Tab-separated table of C-alpha atoms in Angstrom:
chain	number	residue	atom	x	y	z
A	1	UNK	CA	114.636	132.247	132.724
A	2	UNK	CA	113.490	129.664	130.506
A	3	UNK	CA	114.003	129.803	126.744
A	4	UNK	CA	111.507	128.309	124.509
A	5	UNK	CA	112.863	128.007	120.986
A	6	UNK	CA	109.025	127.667	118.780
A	7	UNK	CA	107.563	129.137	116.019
A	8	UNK	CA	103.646	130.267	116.048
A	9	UNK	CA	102.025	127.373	114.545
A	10	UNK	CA	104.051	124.701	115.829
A	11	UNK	CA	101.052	122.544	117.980
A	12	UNK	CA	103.585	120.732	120.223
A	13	UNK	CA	105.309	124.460	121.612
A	14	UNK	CA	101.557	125.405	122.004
A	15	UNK	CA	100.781	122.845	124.292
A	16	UNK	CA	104.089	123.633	126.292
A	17	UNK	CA	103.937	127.108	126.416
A	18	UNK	CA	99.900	126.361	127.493
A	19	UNK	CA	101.116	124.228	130.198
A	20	UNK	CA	103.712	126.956	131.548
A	21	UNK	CA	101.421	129.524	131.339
A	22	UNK	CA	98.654	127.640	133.429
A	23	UNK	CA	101.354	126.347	136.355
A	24	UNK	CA	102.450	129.814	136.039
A	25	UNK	CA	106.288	129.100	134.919
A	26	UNK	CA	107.573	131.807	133.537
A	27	UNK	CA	109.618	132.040	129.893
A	28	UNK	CA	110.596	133.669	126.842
A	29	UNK	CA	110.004	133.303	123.349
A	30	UNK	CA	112.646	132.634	120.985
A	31	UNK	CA	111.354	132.478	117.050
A	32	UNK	CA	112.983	129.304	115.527
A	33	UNK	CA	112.458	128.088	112.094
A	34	UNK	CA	113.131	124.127	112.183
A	35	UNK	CA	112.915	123.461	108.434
A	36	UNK	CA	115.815	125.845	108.422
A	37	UNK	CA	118.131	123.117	109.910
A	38	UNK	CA	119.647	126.111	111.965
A	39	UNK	CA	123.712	124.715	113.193
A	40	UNK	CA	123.148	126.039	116.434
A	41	UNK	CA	119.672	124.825	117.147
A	42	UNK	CA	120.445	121.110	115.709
A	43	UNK	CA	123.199	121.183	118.322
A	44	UNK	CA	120.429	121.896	121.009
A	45	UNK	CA	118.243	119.130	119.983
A	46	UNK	CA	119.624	116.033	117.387
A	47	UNK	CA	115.761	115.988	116.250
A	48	UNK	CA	115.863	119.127	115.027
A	49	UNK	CA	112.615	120.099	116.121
A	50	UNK	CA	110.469	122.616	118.067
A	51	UNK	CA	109.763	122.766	121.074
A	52	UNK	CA	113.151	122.902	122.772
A	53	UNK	CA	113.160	124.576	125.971
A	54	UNK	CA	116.669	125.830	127.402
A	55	UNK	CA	117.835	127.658	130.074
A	56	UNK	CA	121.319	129.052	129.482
A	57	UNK	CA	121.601	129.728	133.407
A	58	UNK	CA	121.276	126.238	134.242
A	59	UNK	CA	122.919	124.619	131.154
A	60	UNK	CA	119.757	122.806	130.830
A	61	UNK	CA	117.879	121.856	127.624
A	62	UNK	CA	114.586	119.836	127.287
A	63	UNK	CA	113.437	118.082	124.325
A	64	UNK	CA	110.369	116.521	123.106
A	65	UNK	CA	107.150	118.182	124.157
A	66	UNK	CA	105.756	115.261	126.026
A	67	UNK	CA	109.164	114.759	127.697
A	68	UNK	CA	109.270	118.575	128.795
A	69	UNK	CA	105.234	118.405	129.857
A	70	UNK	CA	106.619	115.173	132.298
A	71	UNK	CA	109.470	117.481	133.333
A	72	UNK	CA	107.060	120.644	134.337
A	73	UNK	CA	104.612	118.103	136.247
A	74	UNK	CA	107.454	116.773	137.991
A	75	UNK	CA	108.953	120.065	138.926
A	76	UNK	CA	106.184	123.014	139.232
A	77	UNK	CA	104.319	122.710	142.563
A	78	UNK	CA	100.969	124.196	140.974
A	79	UNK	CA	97.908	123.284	138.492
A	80	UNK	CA	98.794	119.499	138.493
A	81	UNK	CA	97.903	118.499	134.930
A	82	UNK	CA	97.628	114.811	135.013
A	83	UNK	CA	95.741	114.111	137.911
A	84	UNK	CA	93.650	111.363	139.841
A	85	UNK	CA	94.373	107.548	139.899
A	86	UNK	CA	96.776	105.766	137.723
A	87	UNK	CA	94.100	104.901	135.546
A	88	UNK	CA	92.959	108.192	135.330
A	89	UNK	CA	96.429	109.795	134.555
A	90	UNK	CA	96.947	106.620	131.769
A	91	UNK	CA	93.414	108.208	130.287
A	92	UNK	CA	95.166	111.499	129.938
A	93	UNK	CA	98.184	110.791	128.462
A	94	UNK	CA	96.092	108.396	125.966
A	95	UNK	CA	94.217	111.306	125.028
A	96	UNK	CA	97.567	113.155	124.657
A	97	UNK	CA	99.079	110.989	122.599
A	98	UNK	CA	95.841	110.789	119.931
A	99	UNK	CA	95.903	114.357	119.678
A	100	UNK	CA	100.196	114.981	119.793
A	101	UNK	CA	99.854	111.496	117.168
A	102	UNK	CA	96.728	110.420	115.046
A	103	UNK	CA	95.479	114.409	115.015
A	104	UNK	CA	98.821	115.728	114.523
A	105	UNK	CA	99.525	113.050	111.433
A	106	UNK	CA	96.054	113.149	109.691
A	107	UNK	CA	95.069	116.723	110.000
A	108	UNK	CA	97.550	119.350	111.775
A	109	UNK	CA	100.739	118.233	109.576
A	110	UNK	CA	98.972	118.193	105.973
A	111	UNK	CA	97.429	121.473	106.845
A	112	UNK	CA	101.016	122.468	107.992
A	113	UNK	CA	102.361	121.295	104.998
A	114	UNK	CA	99.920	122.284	102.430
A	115	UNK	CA	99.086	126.098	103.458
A	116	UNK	CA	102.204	127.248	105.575
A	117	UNK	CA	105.415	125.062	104.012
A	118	UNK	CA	103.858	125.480	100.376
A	119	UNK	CA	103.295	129.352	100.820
A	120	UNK	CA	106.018	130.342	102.924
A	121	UNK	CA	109.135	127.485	101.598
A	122	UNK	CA	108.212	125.388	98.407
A	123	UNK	CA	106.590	128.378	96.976
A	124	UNK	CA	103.817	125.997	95.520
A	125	UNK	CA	99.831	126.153	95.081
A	126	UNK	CA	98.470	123.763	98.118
A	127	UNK	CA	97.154	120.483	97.079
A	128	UNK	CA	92.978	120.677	97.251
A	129	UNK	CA	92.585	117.023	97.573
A	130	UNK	CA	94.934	116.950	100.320
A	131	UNK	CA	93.548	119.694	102.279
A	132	UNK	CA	89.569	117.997	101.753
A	133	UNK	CA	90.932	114.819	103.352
A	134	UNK	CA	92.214	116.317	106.640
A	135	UNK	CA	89.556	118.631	106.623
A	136	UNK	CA	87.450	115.249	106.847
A	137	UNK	CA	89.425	113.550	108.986
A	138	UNK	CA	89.047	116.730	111.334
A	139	UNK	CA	85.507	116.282	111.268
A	140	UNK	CA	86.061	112.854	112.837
A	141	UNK	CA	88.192	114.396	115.581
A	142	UNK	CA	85.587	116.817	116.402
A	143	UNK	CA	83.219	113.878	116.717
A	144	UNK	CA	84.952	112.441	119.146
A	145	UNK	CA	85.487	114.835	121.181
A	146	UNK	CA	81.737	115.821	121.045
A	147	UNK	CA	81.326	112.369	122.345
A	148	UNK	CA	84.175	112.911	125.433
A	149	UNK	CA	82.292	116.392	126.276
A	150	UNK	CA	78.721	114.575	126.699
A	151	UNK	CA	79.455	112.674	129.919
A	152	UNK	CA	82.798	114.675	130.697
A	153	UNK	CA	83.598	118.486	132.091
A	154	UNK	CA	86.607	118.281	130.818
A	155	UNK	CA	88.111	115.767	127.631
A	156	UNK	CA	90.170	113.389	130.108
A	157	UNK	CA	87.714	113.825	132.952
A	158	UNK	CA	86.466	115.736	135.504
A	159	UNK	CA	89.570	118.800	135.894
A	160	UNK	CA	90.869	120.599	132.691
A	161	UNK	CA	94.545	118.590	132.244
A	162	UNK	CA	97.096	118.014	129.739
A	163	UNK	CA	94.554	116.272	127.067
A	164	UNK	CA	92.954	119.569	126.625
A	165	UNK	CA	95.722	121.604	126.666
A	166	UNK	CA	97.278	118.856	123.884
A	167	UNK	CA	93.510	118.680	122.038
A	168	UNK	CA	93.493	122.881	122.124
A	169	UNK	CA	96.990	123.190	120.447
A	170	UNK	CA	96.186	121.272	117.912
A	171	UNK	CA	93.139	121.852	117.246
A	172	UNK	CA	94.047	125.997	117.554
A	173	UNK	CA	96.379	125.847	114.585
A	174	UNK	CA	94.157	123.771	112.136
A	175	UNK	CA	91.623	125.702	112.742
A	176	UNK	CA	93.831	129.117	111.815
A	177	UNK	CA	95.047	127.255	108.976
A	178	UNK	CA	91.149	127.227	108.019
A	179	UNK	CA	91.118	123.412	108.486
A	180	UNK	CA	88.129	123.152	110.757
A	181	UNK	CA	84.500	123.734	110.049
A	182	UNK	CA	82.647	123.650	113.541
A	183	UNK	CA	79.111	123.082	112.073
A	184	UNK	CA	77.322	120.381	114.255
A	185	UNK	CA	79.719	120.192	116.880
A	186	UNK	CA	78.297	121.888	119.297
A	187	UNK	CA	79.757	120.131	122.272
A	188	UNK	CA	82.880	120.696	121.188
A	189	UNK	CA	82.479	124.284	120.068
A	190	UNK	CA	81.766	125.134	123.303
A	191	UNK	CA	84.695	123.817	125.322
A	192	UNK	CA	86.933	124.983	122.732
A	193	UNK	CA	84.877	128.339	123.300
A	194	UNK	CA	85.863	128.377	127.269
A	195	UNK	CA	89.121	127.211	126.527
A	196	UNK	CA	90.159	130.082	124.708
A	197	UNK	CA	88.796	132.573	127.152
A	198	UNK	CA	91.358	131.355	129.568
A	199	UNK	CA	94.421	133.474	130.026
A	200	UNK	CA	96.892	131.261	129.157
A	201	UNK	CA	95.249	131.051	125.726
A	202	UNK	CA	94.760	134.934	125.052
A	203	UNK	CA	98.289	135.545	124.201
A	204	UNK	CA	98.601	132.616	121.257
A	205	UNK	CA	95.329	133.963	119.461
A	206	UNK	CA	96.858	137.001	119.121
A	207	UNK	CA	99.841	136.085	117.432
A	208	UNK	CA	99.918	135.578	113.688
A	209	UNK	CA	102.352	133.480	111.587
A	210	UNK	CA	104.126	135.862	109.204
A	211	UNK	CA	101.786	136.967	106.010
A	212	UNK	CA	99.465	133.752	106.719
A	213	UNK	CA	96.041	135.255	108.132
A	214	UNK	CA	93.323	133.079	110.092
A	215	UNK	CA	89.373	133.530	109.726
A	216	UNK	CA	88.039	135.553	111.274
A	217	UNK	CA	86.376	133.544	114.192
A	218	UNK	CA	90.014	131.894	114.732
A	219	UNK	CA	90.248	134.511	117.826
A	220	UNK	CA	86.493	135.096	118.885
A	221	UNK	CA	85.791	133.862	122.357
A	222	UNK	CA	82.395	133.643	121.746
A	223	UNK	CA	82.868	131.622	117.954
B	1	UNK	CA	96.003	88.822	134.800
B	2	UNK	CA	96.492	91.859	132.128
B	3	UNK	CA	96.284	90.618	128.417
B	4	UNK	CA	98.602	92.125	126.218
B	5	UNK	CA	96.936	92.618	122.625
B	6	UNK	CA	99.344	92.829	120.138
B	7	UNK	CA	101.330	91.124	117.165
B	8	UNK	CA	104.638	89.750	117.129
B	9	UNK	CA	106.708	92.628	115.073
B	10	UNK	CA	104.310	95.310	116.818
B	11	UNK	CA	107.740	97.525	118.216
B	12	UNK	CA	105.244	99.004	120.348
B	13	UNK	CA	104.284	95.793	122.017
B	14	UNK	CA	107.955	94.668	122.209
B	15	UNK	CA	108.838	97.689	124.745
B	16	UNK	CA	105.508	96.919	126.850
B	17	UNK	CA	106.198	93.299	127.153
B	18	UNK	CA	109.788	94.335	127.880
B	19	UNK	CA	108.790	96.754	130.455
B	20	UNK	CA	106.224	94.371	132.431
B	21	UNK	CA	109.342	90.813	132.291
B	22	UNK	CA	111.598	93.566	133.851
B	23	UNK	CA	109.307	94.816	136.469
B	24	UNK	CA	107.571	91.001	137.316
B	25	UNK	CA	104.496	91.551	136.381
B	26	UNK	CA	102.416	88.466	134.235
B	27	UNK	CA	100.637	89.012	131.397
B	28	UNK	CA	99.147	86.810	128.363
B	29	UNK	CA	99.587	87.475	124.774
B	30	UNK	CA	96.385	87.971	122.271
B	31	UNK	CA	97.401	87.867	119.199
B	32	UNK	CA	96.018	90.956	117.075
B	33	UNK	CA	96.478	92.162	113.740
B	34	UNK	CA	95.336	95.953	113.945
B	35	UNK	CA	94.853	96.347	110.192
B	36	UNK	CA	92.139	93.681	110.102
B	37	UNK	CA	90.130	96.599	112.433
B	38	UNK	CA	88.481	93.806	113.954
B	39	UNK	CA	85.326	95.727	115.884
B	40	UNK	CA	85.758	94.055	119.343
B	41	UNK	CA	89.580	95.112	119.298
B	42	UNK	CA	88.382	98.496	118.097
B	43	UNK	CA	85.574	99.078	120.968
B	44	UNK	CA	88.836	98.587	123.251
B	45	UNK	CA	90.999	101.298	121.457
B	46	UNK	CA	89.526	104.107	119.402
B	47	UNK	CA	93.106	103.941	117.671
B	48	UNK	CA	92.390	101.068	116.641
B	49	UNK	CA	96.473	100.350	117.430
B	50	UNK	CA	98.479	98.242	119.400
B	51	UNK	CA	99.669	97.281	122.225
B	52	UNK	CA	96.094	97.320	124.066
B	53	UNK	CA	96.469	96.244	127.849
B	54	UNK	CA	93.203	94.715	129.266
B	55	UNK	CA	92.290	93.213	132.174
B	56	UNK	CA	89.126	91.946	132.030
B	57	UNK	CA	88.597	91.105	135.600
B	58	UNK	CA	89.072	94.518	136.623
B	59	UNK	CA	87.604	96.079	133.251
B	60	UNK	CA	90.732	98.329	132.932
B	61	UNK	CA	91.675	98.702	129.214
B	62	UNK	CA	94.832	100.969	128.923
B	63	UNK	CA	96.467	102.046	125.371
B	64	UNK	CA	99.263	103.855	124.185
B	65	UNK	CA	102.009	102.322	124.649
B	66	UNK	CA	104.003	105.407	126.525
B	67	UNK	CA	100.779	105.960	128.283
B	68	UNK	CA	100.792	102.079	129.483
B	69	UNK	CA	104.627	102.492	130.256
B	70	UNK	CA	103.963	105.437	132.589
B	71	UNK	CA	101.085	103.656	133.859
B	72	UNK	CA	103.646	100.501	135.056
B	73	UNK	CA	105.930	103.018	136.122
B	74	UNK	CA	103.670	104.496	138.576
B	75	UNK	CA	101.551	101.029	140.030
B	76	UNK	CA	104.919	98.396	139.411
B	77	UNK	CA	106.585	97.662	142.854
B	78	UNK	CA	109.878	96.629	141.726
B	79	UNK	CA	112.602	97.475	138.572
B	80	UNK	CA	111.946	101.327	138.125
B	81	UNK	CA	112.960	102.228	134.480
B	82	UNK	CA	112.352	105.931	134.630
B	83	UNK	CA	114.375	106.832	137.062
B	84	UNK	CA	117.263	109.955	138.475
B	85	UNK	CA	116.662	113.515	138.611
B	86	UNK	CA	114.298	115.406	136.769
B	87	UNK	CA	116.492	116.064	133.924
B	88	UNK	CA	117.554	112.801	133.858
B	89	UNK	CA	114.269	111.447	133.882
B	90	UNK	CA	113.723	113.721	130.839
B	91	UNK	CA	116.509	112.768	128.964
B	92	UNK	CA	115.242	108.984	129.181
B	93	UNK	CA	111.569	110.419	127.918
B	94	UNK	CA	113.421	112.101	125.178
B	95	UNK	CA	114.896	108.874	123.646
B	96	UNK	CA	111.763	106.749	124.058
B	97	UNK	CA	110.191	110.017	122.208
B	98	UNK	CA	113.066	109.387	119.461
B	99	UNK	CA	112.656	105.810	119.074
B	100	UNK	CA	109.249	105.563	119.353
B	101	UNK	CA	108.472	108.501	116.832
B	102	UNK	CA	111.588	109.048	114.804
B	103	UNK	CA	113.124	105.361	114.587
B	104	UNK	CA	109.843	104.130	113.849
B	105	UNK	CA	108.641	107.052	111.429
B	106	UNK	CA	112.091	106.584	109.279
B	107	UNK	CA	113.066	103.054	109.919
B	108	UNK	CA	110.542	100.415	111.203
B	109	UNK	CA	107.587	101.939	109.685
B	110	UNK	CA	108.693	101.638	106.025
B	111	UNK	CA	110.664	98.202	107.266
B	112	UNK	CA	106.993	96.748	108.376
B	113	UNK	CA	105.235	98.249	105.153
B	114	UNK	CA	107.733	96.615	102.489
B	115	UNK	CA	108.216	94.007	104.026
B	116	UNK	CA	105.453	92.437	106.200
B	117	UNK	CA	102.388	94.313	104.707
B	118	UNK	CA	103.356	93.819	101.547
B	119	UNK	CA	103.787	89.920	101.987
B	120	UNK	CA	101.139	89.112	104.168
B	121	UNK	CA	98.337	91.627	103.472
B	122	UNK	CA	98.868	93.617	100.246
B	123	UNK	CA	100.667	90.830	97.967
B	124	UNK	CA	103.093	93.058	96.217
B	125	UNK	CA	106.555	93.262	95.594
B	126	UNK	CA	108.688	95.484	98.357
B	127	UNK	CA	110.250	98.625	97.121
B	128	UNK	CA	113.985	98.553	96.846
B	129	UNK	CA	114.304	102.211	96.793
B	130	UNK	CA	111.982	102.682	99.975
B	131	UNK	CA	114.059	99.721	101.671
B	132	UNK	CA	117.510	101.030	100.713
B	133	UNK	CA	116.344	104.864	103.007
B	134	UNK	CA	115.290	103.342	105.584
B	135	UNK	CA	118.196	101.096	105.914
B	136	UNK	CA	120.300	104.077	104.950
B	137	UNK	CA	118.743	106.434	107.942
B	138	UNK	CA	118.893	103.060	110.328
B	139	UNK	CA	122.390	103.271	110.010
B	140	UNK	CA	122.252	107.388	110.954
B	141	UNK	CA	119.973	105.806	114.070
B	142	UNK	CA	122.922	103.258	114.910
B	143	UNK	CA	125.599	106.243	114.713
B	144	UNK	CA	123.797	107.972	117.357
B	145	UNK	CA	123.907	104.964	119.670
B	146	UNK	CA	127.526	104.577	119.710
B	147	UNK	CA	127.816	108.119	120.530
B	148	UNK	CA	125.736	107.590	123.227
B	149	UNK	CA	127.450	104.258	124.534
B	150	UNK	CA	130.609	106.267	124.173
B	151	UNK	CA	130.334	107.630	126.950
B	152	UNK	CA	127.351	106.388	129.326
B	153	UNK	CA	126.588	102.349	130.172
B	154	UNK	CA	123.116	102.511	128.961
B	155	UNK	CA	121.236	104.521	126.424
B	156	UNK	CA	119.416	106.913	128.770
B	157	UNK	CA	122.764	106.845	131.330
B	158	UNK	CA	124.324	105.000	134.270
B	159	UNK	CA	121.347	102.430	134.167
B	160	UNK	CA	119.078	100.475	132.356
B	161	UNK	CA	116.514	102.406	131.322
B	162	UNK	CA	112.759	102.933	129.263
B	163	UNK	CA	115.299	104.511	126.782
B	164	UNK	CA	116.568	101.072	126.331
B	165	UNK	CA	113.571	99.485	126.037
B	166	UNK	CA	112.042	101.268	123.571
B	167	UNK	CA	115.750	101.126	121.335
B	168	UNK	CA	115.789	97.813	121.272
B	169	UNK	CA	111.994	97.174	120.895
B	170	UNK	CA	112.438	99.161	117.219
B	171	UNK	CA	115.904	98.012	116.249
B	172	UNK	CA	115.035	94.107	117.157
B	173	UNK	CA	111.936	94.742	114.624
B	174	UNK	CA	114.339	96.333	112.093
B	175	UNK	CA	116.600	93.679	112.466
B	176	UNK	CA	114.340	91.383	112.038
B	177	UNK	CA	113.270	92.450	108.912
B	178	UNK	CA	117.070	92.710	107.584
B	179	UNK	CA	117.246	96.482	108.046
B	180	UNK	CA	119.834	97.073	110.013
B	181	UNK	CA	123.843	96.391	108.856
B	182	UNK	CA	125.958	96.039	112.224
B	183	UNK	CA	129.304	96.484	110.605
B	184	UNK	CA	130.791	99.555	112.002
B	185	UNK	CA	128.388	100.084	115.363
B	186	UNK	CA	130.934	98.299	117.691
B	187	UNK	CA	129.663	100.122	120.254
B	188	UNK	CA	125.724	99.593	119.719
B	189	UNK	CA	126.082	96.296	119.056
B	190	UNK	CA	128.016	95.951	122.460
B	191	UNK	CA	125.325	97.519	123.607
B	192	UNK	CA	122.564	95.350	121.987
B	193	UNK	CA	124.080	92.221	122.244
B	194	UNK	CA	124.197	92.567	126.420
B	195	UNK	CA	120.279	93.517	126.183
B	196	UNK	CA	119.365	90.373	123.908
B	197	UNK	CA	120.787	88.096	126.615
B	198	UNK	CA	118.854	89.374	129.406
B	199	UNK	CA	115.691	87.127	130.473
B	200	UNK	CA	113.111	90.010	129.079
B	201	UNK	CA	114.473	89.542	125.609
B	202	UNK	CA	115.045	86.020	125.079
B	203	UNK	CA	111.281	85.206	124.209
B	204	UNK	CA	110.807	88.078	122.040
B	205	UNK	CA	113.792	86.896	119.634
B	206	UNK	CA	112.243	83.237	119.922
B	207	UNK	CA	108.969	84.112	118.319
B	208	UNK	CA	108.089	84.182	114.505
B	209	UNK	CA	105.887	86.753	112.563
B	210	UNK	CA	104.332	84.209	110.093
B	211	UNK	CA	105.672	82.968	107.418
B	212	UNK	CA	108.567	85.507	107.500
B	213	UNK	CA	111.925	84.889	108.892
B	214	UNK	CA	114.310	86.766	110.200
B	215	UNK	CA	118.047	86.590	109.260
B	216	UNK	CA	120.567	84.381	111.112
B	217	UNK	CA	122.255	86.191	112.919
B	218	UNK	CA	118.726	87.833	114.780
B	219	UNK	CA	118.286	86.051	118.084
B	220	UNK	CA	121.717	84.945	118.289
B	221	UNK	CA	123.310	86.614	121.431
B	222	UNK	CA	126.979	86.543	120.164
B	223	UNK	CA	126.058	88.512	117.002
């Protein structure tokens, strides 16, 4: 069986396990700490990073979450998640890459950084300033995907795919890190709201990342 | 025919305009700076980044550049460059993921901002303790490659690959900018030097980014 080496608020092994879970691949969770620098996980993956997915029957290892979401489409034979025309399938992995990149950079890494690293490594007081720009910058984000969800079912078009699976992970762990505030975003309240009544989502909203608590709407379907 | 927006030290650009003179297919260069955030260029890309691919005749606009290099992948005829098994193909999509992310992040990123922003746009002096990291983690980058040349003919394995595009898109902007010091990579400059005489290459290492130059030994194939 797959491994899938990850840690609860890393947004890239969210989207993967996501992805598994919807083309109904099964796997395991192993708990890896990448700021740890682990010996036997650097020789897994030279990046040093989460996710890494491995199975030890096989001798196979996967790295890079995009990389192992090409790798699942390429091999499972259900739930296609990047679908249509070329140009539709460029739309989705442009939508992937904004949230895996520009969100990741500008709001789910300094919320990372300030309110897990700082209270579970450094041991420091999080930076206020820091957190009130990607908590602005998140505001954007929401915007835009407010705009997507007016003439769209789903963010990359008309099937749920790998931009909202990749928009949903990231989105899910800013928002238990307290970094969102949903007011006025209506649009995309509520497909965040029917994304996380799906199954494959149930399991990560239960989880919790060592002492660090969400608010309390972080796992309310209906919030 | 698609228009290629982009600069000339854009390493994103470089690997798309490598990609389309391996697989055939024309294109014409706009020149773009993306830090002007001209509004027409940003109606195209919400990013506001480049490489954007347009073509206006068919009102296609595609961006992200590994979004636009699956996008080639999947409509070009001729020259796959993501090619093999599934693994395989994975383990190509891993190093494009390194080079594109990591490389750029640690290398050409801080490269660009010493010394290109800070000539052309911000009119300071570059940092010498910024310049001397990334030139000190370039050289971890270059390590890496002659492992991999060890033993396999091209970056990603027995053929050219994406892998190799998107190396030598970053390390020809790194060299460039006098980031990189050869001595010691035998094997990745091997390795370079065979891609910098191939047709794709040749007009990248012709062009000029302003008023900066590159160092003499930059678009000269026996170096």
């Amino acid at each position: 069986m797959w491994q899938l080496y990850q840690f609860p608020l890393c947004p890239f092994s969210r989207k993967v396990r996501l992805a598994m879970s919807e083309k109904g691949i099964p796997y395991e969770l192993v708990r890896e700490n990448p700021w740890d620098r682990r010996e036997g996980f650097m020789d897994l993956n030279h990046a040093g990073r989460t996710p890494v997915l491995h199975d030890p029957d096989k001798g196979l290892t996967l790295s890079d979450s995009r990389a192992i979401c090409e790798y699942l489409e390429e091999t499972g034979d259900k739930n296609p998640l990047i679908v249509g025309t070329a140009p539709a399938r460029a739309e989705i992995r442009r939508l992937v890459a904004m949230f895996d990149e520009d969100f990741y950079a500008n709001v789910t890494a300094p919320l990372l950084h300030e309110r897990m690293m700082k209270r579970l490594v450094l041991r420091q007081s999080p930076d206020s300033k820091a957190l009130r720009q990607a908590m602005k910058l998140a505001h954007d984000y929401l915007d835009y995907v407010d705009h997507l969800i007016d003439y769209r079912a789903w963010l990359g078009g008309v099937t749920m795919s790998l931009a909202d699976l990749a928009a949903a992970a990231q989105i899910s762990v800013a928002d238990y890190l307290g970094g969102l505030d949903w007011n006025g975003h209506e649009q995309a309240q509520g497909w965040y709201s029917v994304f996380k009544s799906r199954p494959s989502f149930r399991p990560l909203l239960t989880e919790r990342m060592d002492v660090i608590q969400p608010p309390s709407h972080y796992a309310d379907v209906n919030a």
